[in-house]
Amino acid sequence: MEQRALFIIFGGTGDLAYRKLYPALFSLYEKGYLKEHFAVIGTARRPWTDDHYHEVVVNSIDDAGHDVSRTNTEMARKFASHFYYQSHNVDDANHYVALKDLANKLDDQYELNGNRIFYMAMAPQFFGTIAGHLKDQNLLTDNGGFNRLIIEKPFGRDFETAKELNDSISKAFNEEQIFRIDHYLGKDPIQSIASLRFSNPIINALWNKEHVDNIQVTLAESLGVEERAGYYETAGAMRDMVQNHVLQVVSLLTMNRPEIYDAKHLREKKVEALNNIQQYTEEEAKQNFVRGQYGADEIGSQLPYRDEEGTADDSEIETYVAGKLVTHNSGLAGVPIYIRTGKRLAKKSTQVNIIFKGLDKNIFSELTGKKEIPTNVLTIHIEPDQGYTIEMSSKSGNQGYDIQPHYLRFRMTSEEKAKVPDAYEKLIHDALKGDKTNFAHWDEVSRAWKLMDVVRKTWDNTVPEFPNYVSGSMGPKAADDLLERDGRKWEFNPLK
Ligand code: NAD
């Protein structure tokens, strides 16, 4: 169904707008969710004309892989004609007056019913300033239309700065109007975690401390820091990946079943799940978290992090984090959750492994001489593969009773994956509909910071021995030790 709205994109000339937002809006246009009744104002410092802006928008959707050069040329041009550019310095109050005039004009011209989505595709230090001006210069409509604010990560550097940021935008927008993007929540396989857990009686019945031995979450990247050193030197893996994406996944894995699957009920259960993760003391954080930074690879063809362009020679930024979390959520109370993320690892893969408890007795041991039988493992593949694998055990076509693992596999084909909407397309569509199910609530963001701040604090007080893992490995040895001391090992190991 067509949605009516005016988008005002702060940072309209930036990388995010070009690579993600314009192609996502075009996909919504292709599918008819945006038609005649929408307009976009892009604002940034550069003095672009509307015509130039239209070229940029068409190029961005072309670069994103949409077929613009042939059949879609007319459609892309028509789409781009809904875009208006206004040169703007976020600190200058006068510009907001001009922005308001243009917004009101477009509202009439396209019959937008006063619906406005403000998208902050800029560095977070500007969010408070922009929100203040939007309010003071009356850019928020009050004629029955909606005012929604979409903001990007990073949402603060720790709890204190996140709270300051939240307070600053809350002067103009209430929590219901704020859509905090964690693009992981827009990914189809992340959204499917709840459907897998709560649509399958066999999975649902086993998802508890009686049957689950441990849960492992891996977000492994094979690339290094690439061109992002400027940002990464101020963030590191903990802020870039763990506080947001990893903890969001953990909350979906450990939450109790919501009454119904909507924003309100899901949020309640996710907040409860995060509150039920044990808040470590500094000593516990030291025992249960490991950080790492990549060095060169074994043949010296990959640069160590500290030699990458834009990084400091003595950088203490972590490119790897592993940790053990414990939940007190009644169903899974005491089940350890091992998490890890890192750059320059052996293989790119985001996956979740649910390792089930073994049986207390192998009745075939007399026949085979083997005491142990393999445990069952459910793997949820998030990217690049999408789907799941269940590892089961049985005898396999041999004379005796040698119990072997077998794999029940479901993988989406590349044709199926190609049809899945991009995370930004889904999330912008959700924001248009006012559906907050897949956005991070302040209660989740703030709790996640509190859980991780204590880890960060222990690290800030000690000098790490970096680099401590080889590019192309699966991270520092200490991350393996973290599991070995519990008598466990990482399930995903492409080097095995
Ligand atoms: P960018 O540097 O490419 O773009 C920044 C934009 O802000 C530009 O349009 C620039 O002109 C504008 N700008 C800067 N100062 C301004 C001022 N004083 N007045 C008016 N305009 C000004 O950054 P980006 O990569 O597009 O990222 C934008 C935000 O999105 C950041 O918060 C970033 O952390 C976040 N983010 C980006 C990505 C990504 O893939 N690029 C992914 C996740 C989150």
Coordinates of C-alpha atoms and ligand atoms in Angstrom, one line a residue:
M1 CA 0.0 0.0 0.0
E2 CA 1.3 3.5 -0.9
Q3 CA 2.7 5.5 2.0
R4 CA 2.7 9.3 2.0
A5 CA 5.7 11.1 3.5
L6 CA 8.3 13.8 3.1
F7 CA 11.8 12.6 3.9
I8 CA 14.3 15.1 5.1
I9 CA 17.8 13.6 4.9
F10 CA 20.5 15.4 6.8
G11 CA 23.8 14.3 5.2
G12 CA 22.3 13.9 1.8
T13 CA 25.7 14.0 0.1
G14 CA 27.2 11.3 2.3
D15 CA 28.2 7.7 1.9
L16 CA 25.3 6.2 3.8
A17 CA 22.7 8.2 1.8
Y18 CA 24.4 7.2 -1.5
R19 CA 25.0 3.5 -0.9
K20 CA 22.0 2.6 1.2
L21 CA 19.2 5.2 1.5
Y22 CA 18.6 6.2 -2.1
P23 CA 18.7 2.6 -3.4
A24 CA 16.4 1.5 -0.5
L25 CA 13.9 4.3 -1.3
F26 CA 14.0 3.2 -5.0
S27 CA 13.2 -0.4 -4.1
L28 CA 10.2 0.9 -2.2
Y29 CA 9.2 2.9 -5.2
E30 CA 9.6 -0.1 -7.6
K31 CA 7.3 -2.1 -5.3
G32 CA 4.7 0.7 -5.1
Y33 CA 5.1 1.5 -1.4
L34 CA 6.2 5.0 -2.6
K35 CA 4.3 6.3 -5.6
E36 CA 3.2 9.9 -6.4
H37 CA 2.8 11.1 -2.9
F38 CA 6.4 11.3 -1.6
A39 CA 9.2 13.8 -1.7
V40 CA 12.8 13.9 -0.4
I41 CA 14.8 16.9 0.7
G42 CA 18.5 16.2 0.9
T43 CA 20.5 18.6 2.8
A44 CA 24.3 18.9 3.4
R45 CA 27.0 21.6 3.1
R46 CA 27.8 21.2 -0.6
P47 CA 26.2 23.7 -3.0
W48 CA 24.4 21.2 -5.3
T49 CA 21.5 22.0 -7.7
D50 CA 18.4 19.9 -7.9
D51 CA 19.5 18.6 -11.3
H52 CA 22.9 17.5 -10.0
Y53 CA 21.1 15.8 -7.1
H54 CA 18.9 13.9 -9.5
E55 CA 22.0 12.6 -11.3
V56 CA 23.5 11.5 -8.1
V57 CA 20.3 9.7 -7.0
V58 CA 20.1 7.9 -10.4
N59 CA 23.8 6.9 -10.2
S60 CA 23.4 5.6 -6.7
I61 CA 20.6 3.3 -7.6
D62 CA 22.6 2.2 -10.7
D63 CA 25.7 1.5 -8.6
A64 CA 23.5 -0.5 -6.1
G65 CA 22.7 -2.9 -8.9
H66 CA 19.3 -1.8 -10.0
D67 CA 18.8 -2.0 -13.7
V68 CA 18.8 1.7 -14.5
S69 CA 20.6 1.7 -17.9
R70 CA 17.9 -0.1 -19.8
T71 CA 14.3 -0.9 -18.9
N72 CA 14.2 1.2 -15.8
T73 CA 15.6 4.5 -17.1
E74 CA 12.2 6.3 -17.2
M75 CA 11.3 5.0 -13.8
A76 CA 14.6 6.0 -12.2
R77 CA 14.3 9.5 -13.6
K78 CA 10.7 9.9 -12.5
F79 CA 11.7 8.7 -9.0
A80 CA 14.7 11.1 -8.8
S81 CA 12.4 14.0 -9.8
H82 CA 10.8 13.7 -6.3
F83 CA 14.2 14.8 -4.8
Y84 CA 15.1 18.3 -3.8
Y85 CA 18.4 19.6 -2.6
Q86 CA 19.1 22.3 -0.1
S87 CA 22.6 23.5 0.9
H88 CA 22.6 23.8 4.6
N89 CA 24.9 24.2 7.6
V90 CA 23.3 22.4 10.5
D91 CA 24.4 25.2 12.9
D92 CA 22.7 28.0 11.1
A93 CA 19.1 28.7 12.3
N94 CA 18.2 30.6 9.1
H95 CA 18.6 27.5 7.0
Y96 CA 15.9 25.8 9.0
V97 CA 13.5 28.6 8.1
A98 CA 14.3 27.9 4.4
L99 CA 14.0 24.2 5.0
K100 CA 10.6 24.7 6.6
D101 CA 9.3 26.7 3.6
L102 CA 10.4 24.1 1.2
A103 CA 9.0 21.3 3.4
N104 CA 5.6 23.0 3.6
K105 CA 5.6 23.7 -0.2
L106 CA 6.3 20.0 -0.9
D107 CA 3.8 18.9 1.6
D108 CA 1.1 20.8 -0.4
Q109 CA 2.5 19.9 -3.8
Y110 CA 2.6 16.1 -3.2
E111 CA -0.3 16.0 -0.7
L112 CA 1.8 14.4 2.0
N113 CA -0.7 15.0 4.9
G114 CA 2.0 16.5 7.0
N115 CA 3.9 13.2 7.4
R116 CA 7.6 13.8 8.0
I117 CA 10.5 11.5 8.4
F118 CA 13.7 13.2 9.5
Y119 CA 16.7 11.0 8.7
M120 CA 20.0 11.9 10.4
A121 CA 22.6 10.4 8.1
M122 CA 25.4 12.5 9.8
A123 CA 27.8 12.2 12.6
P124 CA 26.0 11.9 16.0
Q125 CA 27.5 15.1 17.4
F126 CA 25.1 17.0 15.2
F127 CA 21.9 15.2 16.3
G128 CA 21.1 17.4 19.3
T129 CA 21.7 20.6 17.3
I130 CA 19.5 19.5 14.5
A131 CA 16.7 18.2 16.7
G132 CA 16.7 21.5 18.7
H133 CA 16.4 23.6 15.5
L134 CA 13.7 21.3 14.1
K135 CA 11.6 22.1 17.1
D136 CA 12.5 25.8 17.5
Q137 CA 11.9 26.5 13.8
N138 CA 8.6 24.5 13.8
L139 CA 9.6 21.9 11.3
L140 CA 7.6 19.3 13.2
T141 CA 4.0 19.2 11.9
D142 CA 1.0 19.4 14.1
N143 CA -1.8 18.9 11.6
G144 CA -2.4 15.2 12.2
G145 CA 0.6 14.0 10.2
F146 CA 3.4 12.0 11.8
N147 CA 6.9 13.2 12.8
R148 CA 9.5 10.4 13.0
L149 CA 13.2 10.6 13.5
I150 CA 15.5 7.9 12.2
I151 CA 19.0 7.9 13.6
E152 CA 22.1 5.8 12.9
K153 CA 24.7 4.2 15.1
P154 CA 27.0 4.9 16.9
F155 CA 24.5 5.8 19.6
G156 CA 27.0 7.1 22.1
R157 CA 30.4 5.8 23.2
D158 CA 29.2 4.6 26.6
F159 CA 26.1 4.9 28.8
E160 CA 26.9 8.5 29.8
T161 CA 27.3 9.8 26.2
A162 CA 24.4 7.8 24.9
K163 CA 22.2 9.3 27.6
E164 CA 23.4 12.8 26.7
L165 CA 22.6 12.1 23.1
N166 CA 19.2 10.6 24.0
D167 CA 18.4 13.6 26.2
S168 CA 19.3 16.0 23.4
I169 CA 17.0 14.4 20.8
S170 CA 14.3 13.8 23.3
K171 CA 13.8 17.6 23.6
A172 CA 12.1 17.4 20.2
F173 CA 11.0 13.8 19.7
N174 CA 9.4 11.4 22.2
E175 CA 10.5 7.7 22.3
E176 CA 7.5 6.7 20.1
Q177 CA 8.8 9.0 17.4
I178 CA 12.5 7.8 17.5
F179 CA 13.6 5.0 15.3
R180 CA 17.1 3.9 16.2
I181 CA 18.6 1.9 13.3
D182 CA 20.5 -1.3 14.1
H183 CA 20.7 -2.6 10.6
Y184 CA 21.2 -6.1 11.9
L185 CA 17.6 -6.0 13.0
G186 CA 16.6 -5.4 9.4
K187 CA 18.3 -8.6 8.2
D188 CA 15.9 -11.4 7.3
P189 CA 17.8 -14.2 9.1
I190 CA 18.0 -12.1 12.3
Q191 CA 14.2 -11.6 12.1
S192 CA 13.8 -15.3 11.5
I193 CA 15.4 -16.2 14.9
A194 CA 12.1 -15.6 16.7
S195 CA 10.1 -17.4 14.0
L196 CA 12.4 -20.4 14.3
R197 CA 12.2 -20.5 18.1
F198 CA 8.4 -19.8 18.4
S199 CA 7.0 -21.6 15.3
N200 CA 8.5 -25.0 15.9
P201 CA 7.3 -27.1 18.8
I202 CA 10.4 -29.3 18.7
I203 CA 12.7 -26.3 18.9
N204 CA 10.6 -24.5 21.4
A205 CA 10.4 -27.6 23.7
L206 CA 14.2 -27.9 23.7
W207 CA 15.1 -24.2 24.1
N208 CA 15.8 -24.3 27.9
K209 CA 18.5 -25.0 30.5
E210 CA 17.5 -28.7 30.7
H211 CA 18.5 -29.3 27.1
V212 CA 20.8 -26.4 25.9
D213 CA 24.4 -26.8 27.0
N214 CA 25.6 -23.5 25.6
I215 CA 24.9 -20.9 23.0
Q216 CA 27.6 -19.4 20.7
V217 CA 27.3 -16.2 18.6
T218 CA 30.0 -15.5 16.0
L219 CA 30.2 -12.4 13.8
A220 CA 33.4 -13.1 11.9
E221 CA 34.8 -10.8 9.2
S222 CA 37.6 -11.8 6.9
L223 CA 38.4 -8.2 5.9
G224 CA 40.5 -5.8 7.8
V225 CA 39.7 -2.2 8.7
E226 CA 39.8 -1.2 5.0
E227 CA 39.0 2.6 4.6
R228 CA 37.2 2.9 7.9
A229 CA 40.3 3.5 10.1
G230 CA 39.3 7.1 11.0
Y231 CA 36.1 5.9 12.6
Y232 CA 37.4 2.6 13.8
E233 CA 40.3 4.1 15.8
T234 CA 37.6 5.9 17.9
A235 CA 35.4 2.9 18.2
G236 CA 36.9 -0.6 18.1
A237 CA 35.1 -3.9 17.9
M238 CA 33.3 -3.6 21.3
R239 CA 31.5 -0.3 20.3
D240 CA 31.2 -1.2 16.6
M241 CA 29.7 -4.6 16.9
V242 CA 29.2 -6.0 20.4
Q243 CA 27.2 -3.3 22.2
N244 CA 24.7 -3.1 19.4
H245 CA 24.5 -6.1 16.9
V246 CA 25.8 -8.9 19.1
L247 CA 23.7 -8.0 22.2
Q248 CA 20.6 -7.5 20.0
V249 CA 21.1 -11.1 18.7
V250 CA 21.7 -12.3 22.3
S251 CA 18.4 -10.7 23.4
L252 CA 16.5 -12.5 20.6
L253 CA 18.1 -15.8 21.5
T254 CA 17.5 -15.6 25.2
M255 CA 14.1 -13.7 25.5
N256 CA 11.0 -15.4 26.7
R257 CA 8.2 -15.9 24.3
P258 CA 6.2 -12.6 23.6
E259 CA 2.5 -12.9 23.9
I260 CA 2.2 -11.6 20.3
Y261 CA 4.9 -10.6 17.9
D262 CA 4.6 -6.8 17.9
A263 CA 6.9 -3.9 18.8
K264 CA 5.5 -3.5 22.4
H265 CA 5.6 -7.2 23.4
L266 CA 8.9 -7.9 21.7
R267 CA 10.5 -4.9 23.3
E268 CA 9.3 -6.0 26.8
K269 CA 10.8 -9.4 26.3
K270 CA 14.1 -8.1 24.8
V271 CA 14.6 -5.6 27.6
E272 CA 13.8 -8.3 30.2
A273 CA 16.4 -10.6 28.4
L274 CA 19.1 -7.9 28.6
N275 CA 18.3 -7.1 32.2
N276 CA 18.7 -10.8 32.9
I277 CA 22.2 -10.9 31.5
Q278 CA 24.5 -10.9 34.5
Q279 CA 26.0 -7.4 35.1
Y280 CA 29.7 -8.2 35.7
T281 CA 32.0 -6.6 38.3
E282 CA 35.3 -5.4 36.9
E283 CA 37.0 -8.6 38.1
E284 CA 34.4 -10.8 36.4
A285 CA 34.7 -8.7 33.2
K286 CA 38.4 -9.3 33.2
Q287 CA 37.9 -13.1 33.6
N288 CA 35.1 -13.4 31.0
F289 CA 36.2 -11.0 28.2
V290 CA 39.1 -11.2 25.7
R291 CA 40.2 -8.5 23.3
G292 CA 42.6 -8.8 20.3
Q293 CA 44.1 -6.9 17.5
Y294 CA 45.3 -8.5 14.3
G295 CA 48.9 -8.7 13.2
A296 CA 50.2 -9.7 9.8
D297 CA 49.3 -13.1 8.3
E298 CA 51.7 -16.0 8.3
I299 CA 53.3 -15.1 5.0
G300 CA 53.4 -11.4 5.6
S301 CA 51.1 -10.4 2.7
Q302 CA 48.5 -8.8 5.0
L303 CA 49.4 -5.7 7.0
P304 CA 49.0 -5.7 10.8
Y305 CA 46.3 -3.3 12.0
R306 CA 48.9 -0.9 13.3
D307 CA 50.4 -0.5 9.8
E308 CA 47.1 0.1 8.1
E309 CA 46.5 3.6 6.6
G310 CA 45.0 5.9 9.2
T311 CA 45.8 3.8 12.3
A312 CA 48.2 4.8 15.1
D313 CA 51.6 2.9 15.3
D314 CA 50.8 2.1 18.9
S315 CA 47.0 1.7 18.6
E316 CA 45.3 -0.1 21.4
I317 CA 42.1 -0.4 19.5
E318 CA 40.7 -3.9 19.6
T319 CA 39.7 -5.6 16.3
Y320 CA 38.5 -8.7 18.1
V321 CA 36.3 -9.4 21.1
A322 CA 35.2 -12.6 22.7
G323 CA 33.2 -13.0 25.9
K324 CA 31.1 -15.2 28.0
L325 CA 27.8 -14.0 29.2
V326 CA 25.4 -15.6 31.6
T327 CA 21.7 -15.2 31.6
H328 CA 19.4 -15.4 34.7
N329 CA 16.4 -15.7 32.5
S330 CA 14.4 -18.5 34.1
G331 CA 14.2 -20.8 31.1
L332 CA 17.9 -20.6 30.2
A333 CA 19.2 -19.6 33.7
G334 CA 22.9 -20.5 33.9
V335 CA 23.4 -21.4 30.3
P336 CA 26.6 -19.7 29.1
I337 CA 26.5 -17.6 26.0
Y338 CA 29.8 -17.3 24.2
I339 CA 30.1 -14.3 21.8
R340 CA 32.9 -13.3 19.5
T341 CA 33.5 -10.9 16.6
G342 CA 36.6 -9.9 14.8
K343 CA 38.3 -8.7 11.7
R344 CA 40.7 -10.6 9.5
L345 CA 39.5 -13.9 10.7
A346 CA 39.8 -17.1 8.7
K347 CA 36.4 -16.9 7.1
K348 CA 33.5 -14.4 6.9
S349 CA 30.5 -15.9 8.7
T350 CA 27.8 -14.7 11.0
Q351 CA 26.2 -17.7 12.7
V352 CA 24.6 -18.8 15.9
N353 CA 25.2 -22.3 17.3
I354 CA 22.9 -23.9 19.9
I355 CA 24.8 -26.8 21.4
F356 CA 22.5 -29.3 23.1
K357 CA 23.4 -31.4 26.1
G358 CA 24.6 -34.9 25.4
L359 CA 22.9 -38.0 26.6
D360 CA 24.1 -39.4 29.9
K361 CA 24.6 -42.9 28.4
N362 CA 25.7 -44.3 25.1
I363 CA 23.9 -47.7 24.8
F364 CA 26.0 -48.5 21.8
S365 CA 29.4 -48.2 23.6
E366 CA 29.7 -51.9 24.2
L367 CA 29.4 -52.5 20.5
T368 CA 31.7 -49.7 19.3
G369 CA 34.1 -49.2 22.2
K370 CA 33.3 -45.5 22.1
K371 CA 31.9 -43.8 25.2
E372 CA 31.0 -40.5 23.7
I373 CA 28.4 -39.8 21.0
P374 CA 28.2 -36.5 19.2
T375 CA 25.9 -33.9 20.6
N376 CA 23.1 -32.2 18.6
V377 CA 23.8 -28.8 17.3
L378 CA 21.4 -26.3 15.7
T379 CA 23.2 -23.7 13.6
I380 CA 21.4 -20.6 12.4
H381 CA 23.3 -19.2 9.4
I382 CA 22.9 -15.5 9.1
E383 CA 25.5 -14.4 6.5
P384 CA 26.8 -15.0 3.9
D385 CA 24.8 -18.3 4.1
Q386 CA 21.2 -18.0 5.2
G387 CA 19.3 -20.9 6.7
Y388 CA 20.0 -23.5 9.3
T389 CA 21.7 -26.9 9.9
I390 CA 20.8 -29.5 12.5
E391 CA 23.5 -31.9 13.4
M392 CA 22.0 -35.3 14.3
S393 CA 23.7 -38.6 15.1
S394 CA 23.0 -42.1 14.0
K395 CA 24.7 -45.2 12.6
S396 CA 25.4 -44.8 9.0
G397 CA 25.2 -47.7 6.6
N398 CA 28.0 -49.7 8.2
Q399 CA 27.9 -53.1 9.7
G400 CA 28.2 -52.1 13.4
Y401 CA 26.8 -49.3 15.5
D402 CA 29.4 -46.6 14.9
I403 CA 27.4 -43.4 15.6
Q404 CA 28.3 -40.6 13.1
P405 CA 27.1 -37.0 12.8
H406 CA 24.7 -36.2 10.0
Y407 CA 23.5 -32.8 8.9
L408 CA 20.0 -31.7 8.0
R409 CA 20.6 -28.6 6.0
F410 CA 18.4 -25.8 4.7
R411 CA 20.1 -23.0 2.8
M412 CA 18.4 -20.3 0.8
T413 CA 19.5 -20.4 -2.8
S414 CA 21.2 -17.3 -4.4
E415 CA 17.9 -16.6 -6.3
E416 CA 15.9 -16.7 -3.0
K417 CA 18.5 -14.5 -1.3
A418 CA 18.4 -12.0 -4.1
K419 CA 14.6 -11.6 -3.5
V420 CA 15.0 -10.7 0.2
P421 CA 14.7 -7.0 0.7
D422 CA 17.8 -5.2 1.9
A423 CA 17.9 -4.3 5.6
Y424 CA 17.6 -0.6 4.9
E425 CA 14.6 -1.1 2.6
K426 CA 12.9 -3.1 5.2
L427 CA 13.6 -0.7 8.0
I428 CA 12.7 2.4 6.1
H429 CA 9.4 0.7 5.1
D430 CA 8.8 -0.1 8.8
A431 CA 9.5 3.5 9.8
L432 CA 7.0 4.6 7.1
K433 CA 4.4 2.3 8.6
G434 CA 5.2 3.3 12.1
D435 CA 6.3 -0.2 13.0
K436 CA 9.0 -0.1 15.6
T437 CA 9.4 -3.9 16.0
N438 CA 12.9 -3.9 14.4
F439 CA 14.3 -0.8 16.0
A440 CA 16.3 -0.5 19.2
H441 CA 14.5 1.0 22.1
W442 CA 16.3 3.3 24.5
D443 CA 15.8 0.7 27.3
E444 CA 17.7 -1.8 25.2
V445 CA 20.5 0.6 24.1
S446 CA 21.1 1.9 27.6
R447 CA 21.2 -1.6 29.2
A448 CA 23.6 -2.8 26.5
W449 CA 25.9 0.0 27.3
K450 CA 25.8 -0.7 31.0
L451 CA 26.7 -4.3 30.4
M452 CA 29.7 -3.4 28.2
D453 CA 30.9 -0.3 29.9
V454 CA 32.4 -2.3 32.7
V455 CA 34.4 -4.4 30.3
R456 CA 35.6 -1.3 28.5
K457 CA 36.6 0.2 31.9
T458 CA 38.8 -2.8 32.8
W459 CA 40.5 -2.6 29.3
D460 CA 41.0 1.2 29.6
N461 CA 43.0 0.6 32.8
T462 CA 45.5 -1.9 31.2
V463 CA 47.8 -1.9 28.3
P464 CA 47.1 -4.7 25.9
E465 CA 49.8 -6.9 24.3
F466 CA 48.9 -6.2 20.7
P467 CA 49.0 -7.6 18.1
N468 CA 47.9 -10.9 19.6
Y469 CA 46.4 -12.8 16.6
V470 CA 47.6 -13.6 13.2
S471 CA 45.5 -12.4 10.2
G472 CA 43.6 -15.4 8.8
S473 CA 43.4 -17.2 12.2
M474 CA 40.2 -17.4 14.3
G475 CA 41.5 -14.9 16.9
P476 CA 43.7 -14.9 20.0
K477 CA 44.4 -18.1 21.9
A478 CA 42.9 -16.5 25.0
A479 CA 39.5 -16.7 23.2
D480 CA 39.9 -20.5 22.9
D481 CA 41.0 -20.7 26.5
L482 CA 37.8 -19.0 27.5
L483 CA 35.8 -22.0 26.4
E484 CA 38.4 -24.7 27.2
R485 CA 38.4 -23.8 30.9
D486 CA 34.7 -24.7 30.8
G487 CA 35.5 -27.9 28.9
R488 CA 34.0 -26.5 25.7
K489 CA 35.2 -25.4 22.3
W490 CA 34.1 -23.0 19.6
E491 CA 31.7 -24.9 17.3
F492 CA 32.4 -22.8 14.2
N493 CA 36.0 -23.4 13.2
P494 CA 36.8 -23.2 9.5
L495 CA 40.5 -24.1 10.2
K496 CA 39.6 -27.5 11.7
Ligands
NAD1 P1 29.8 10.9 5.5 O1 30.9 11.6 6.1 O2 29.9 10.2 4.2 O3 28.6 12.0 5.3 C1 28.3 13.0 6.3 C2 27.3 13.9 5.7 O4 27.1 15.0 6.6 C3 27.7 14.6 4.4 O5 26.6 14.7 3.6 C4 28.2 16.0 4.9 O6 28.1 17.0 3.9 C5 27.2 16.3 6.0 N1 27.7 17.3 6.9 C6 28.8 17.2 7.7 N2 28.9 18.3 8.5 C7 27.9 19.1 8.2 C8 27.4 20.4 8.6 N3 28.1 21.1 9.5 N4 26.3 20.9 8.1 C9 25.6 20.2 7.1 N5 26.0 19.0 6.7 C10 27.1 18.5 7.2 O7 29.2 9.9 6.6 P2 28.3 8.6 6.4 O8 29.2 7.4 6.2 O9 27.3 8.8 5.4 O10 27.7 8.3 7.8 C11 26.6 9.1 8.3 C12 26.1 8.5 9.7 O11 25.7 7.2 9.5 C13 27.3 8.5 10.7 O12 26.7 8.7 12.0 C14 27.7 7.0 10.6 O13 28.3 6.6 11.7 C15 26.4 6.3 10.3 N6 26.6 5.1 9.6 C16 27.1 5.0 8.3 C17 27.2 3.8 7.7 C18 27.7 3.7 6.3 O14 27.7 2.6 5.7 N7 28.3 4.8 5.7 C19 26.8 2.6 8.3 C20 26.2 2.7 9.6 C21 26.1 3.9 10.2

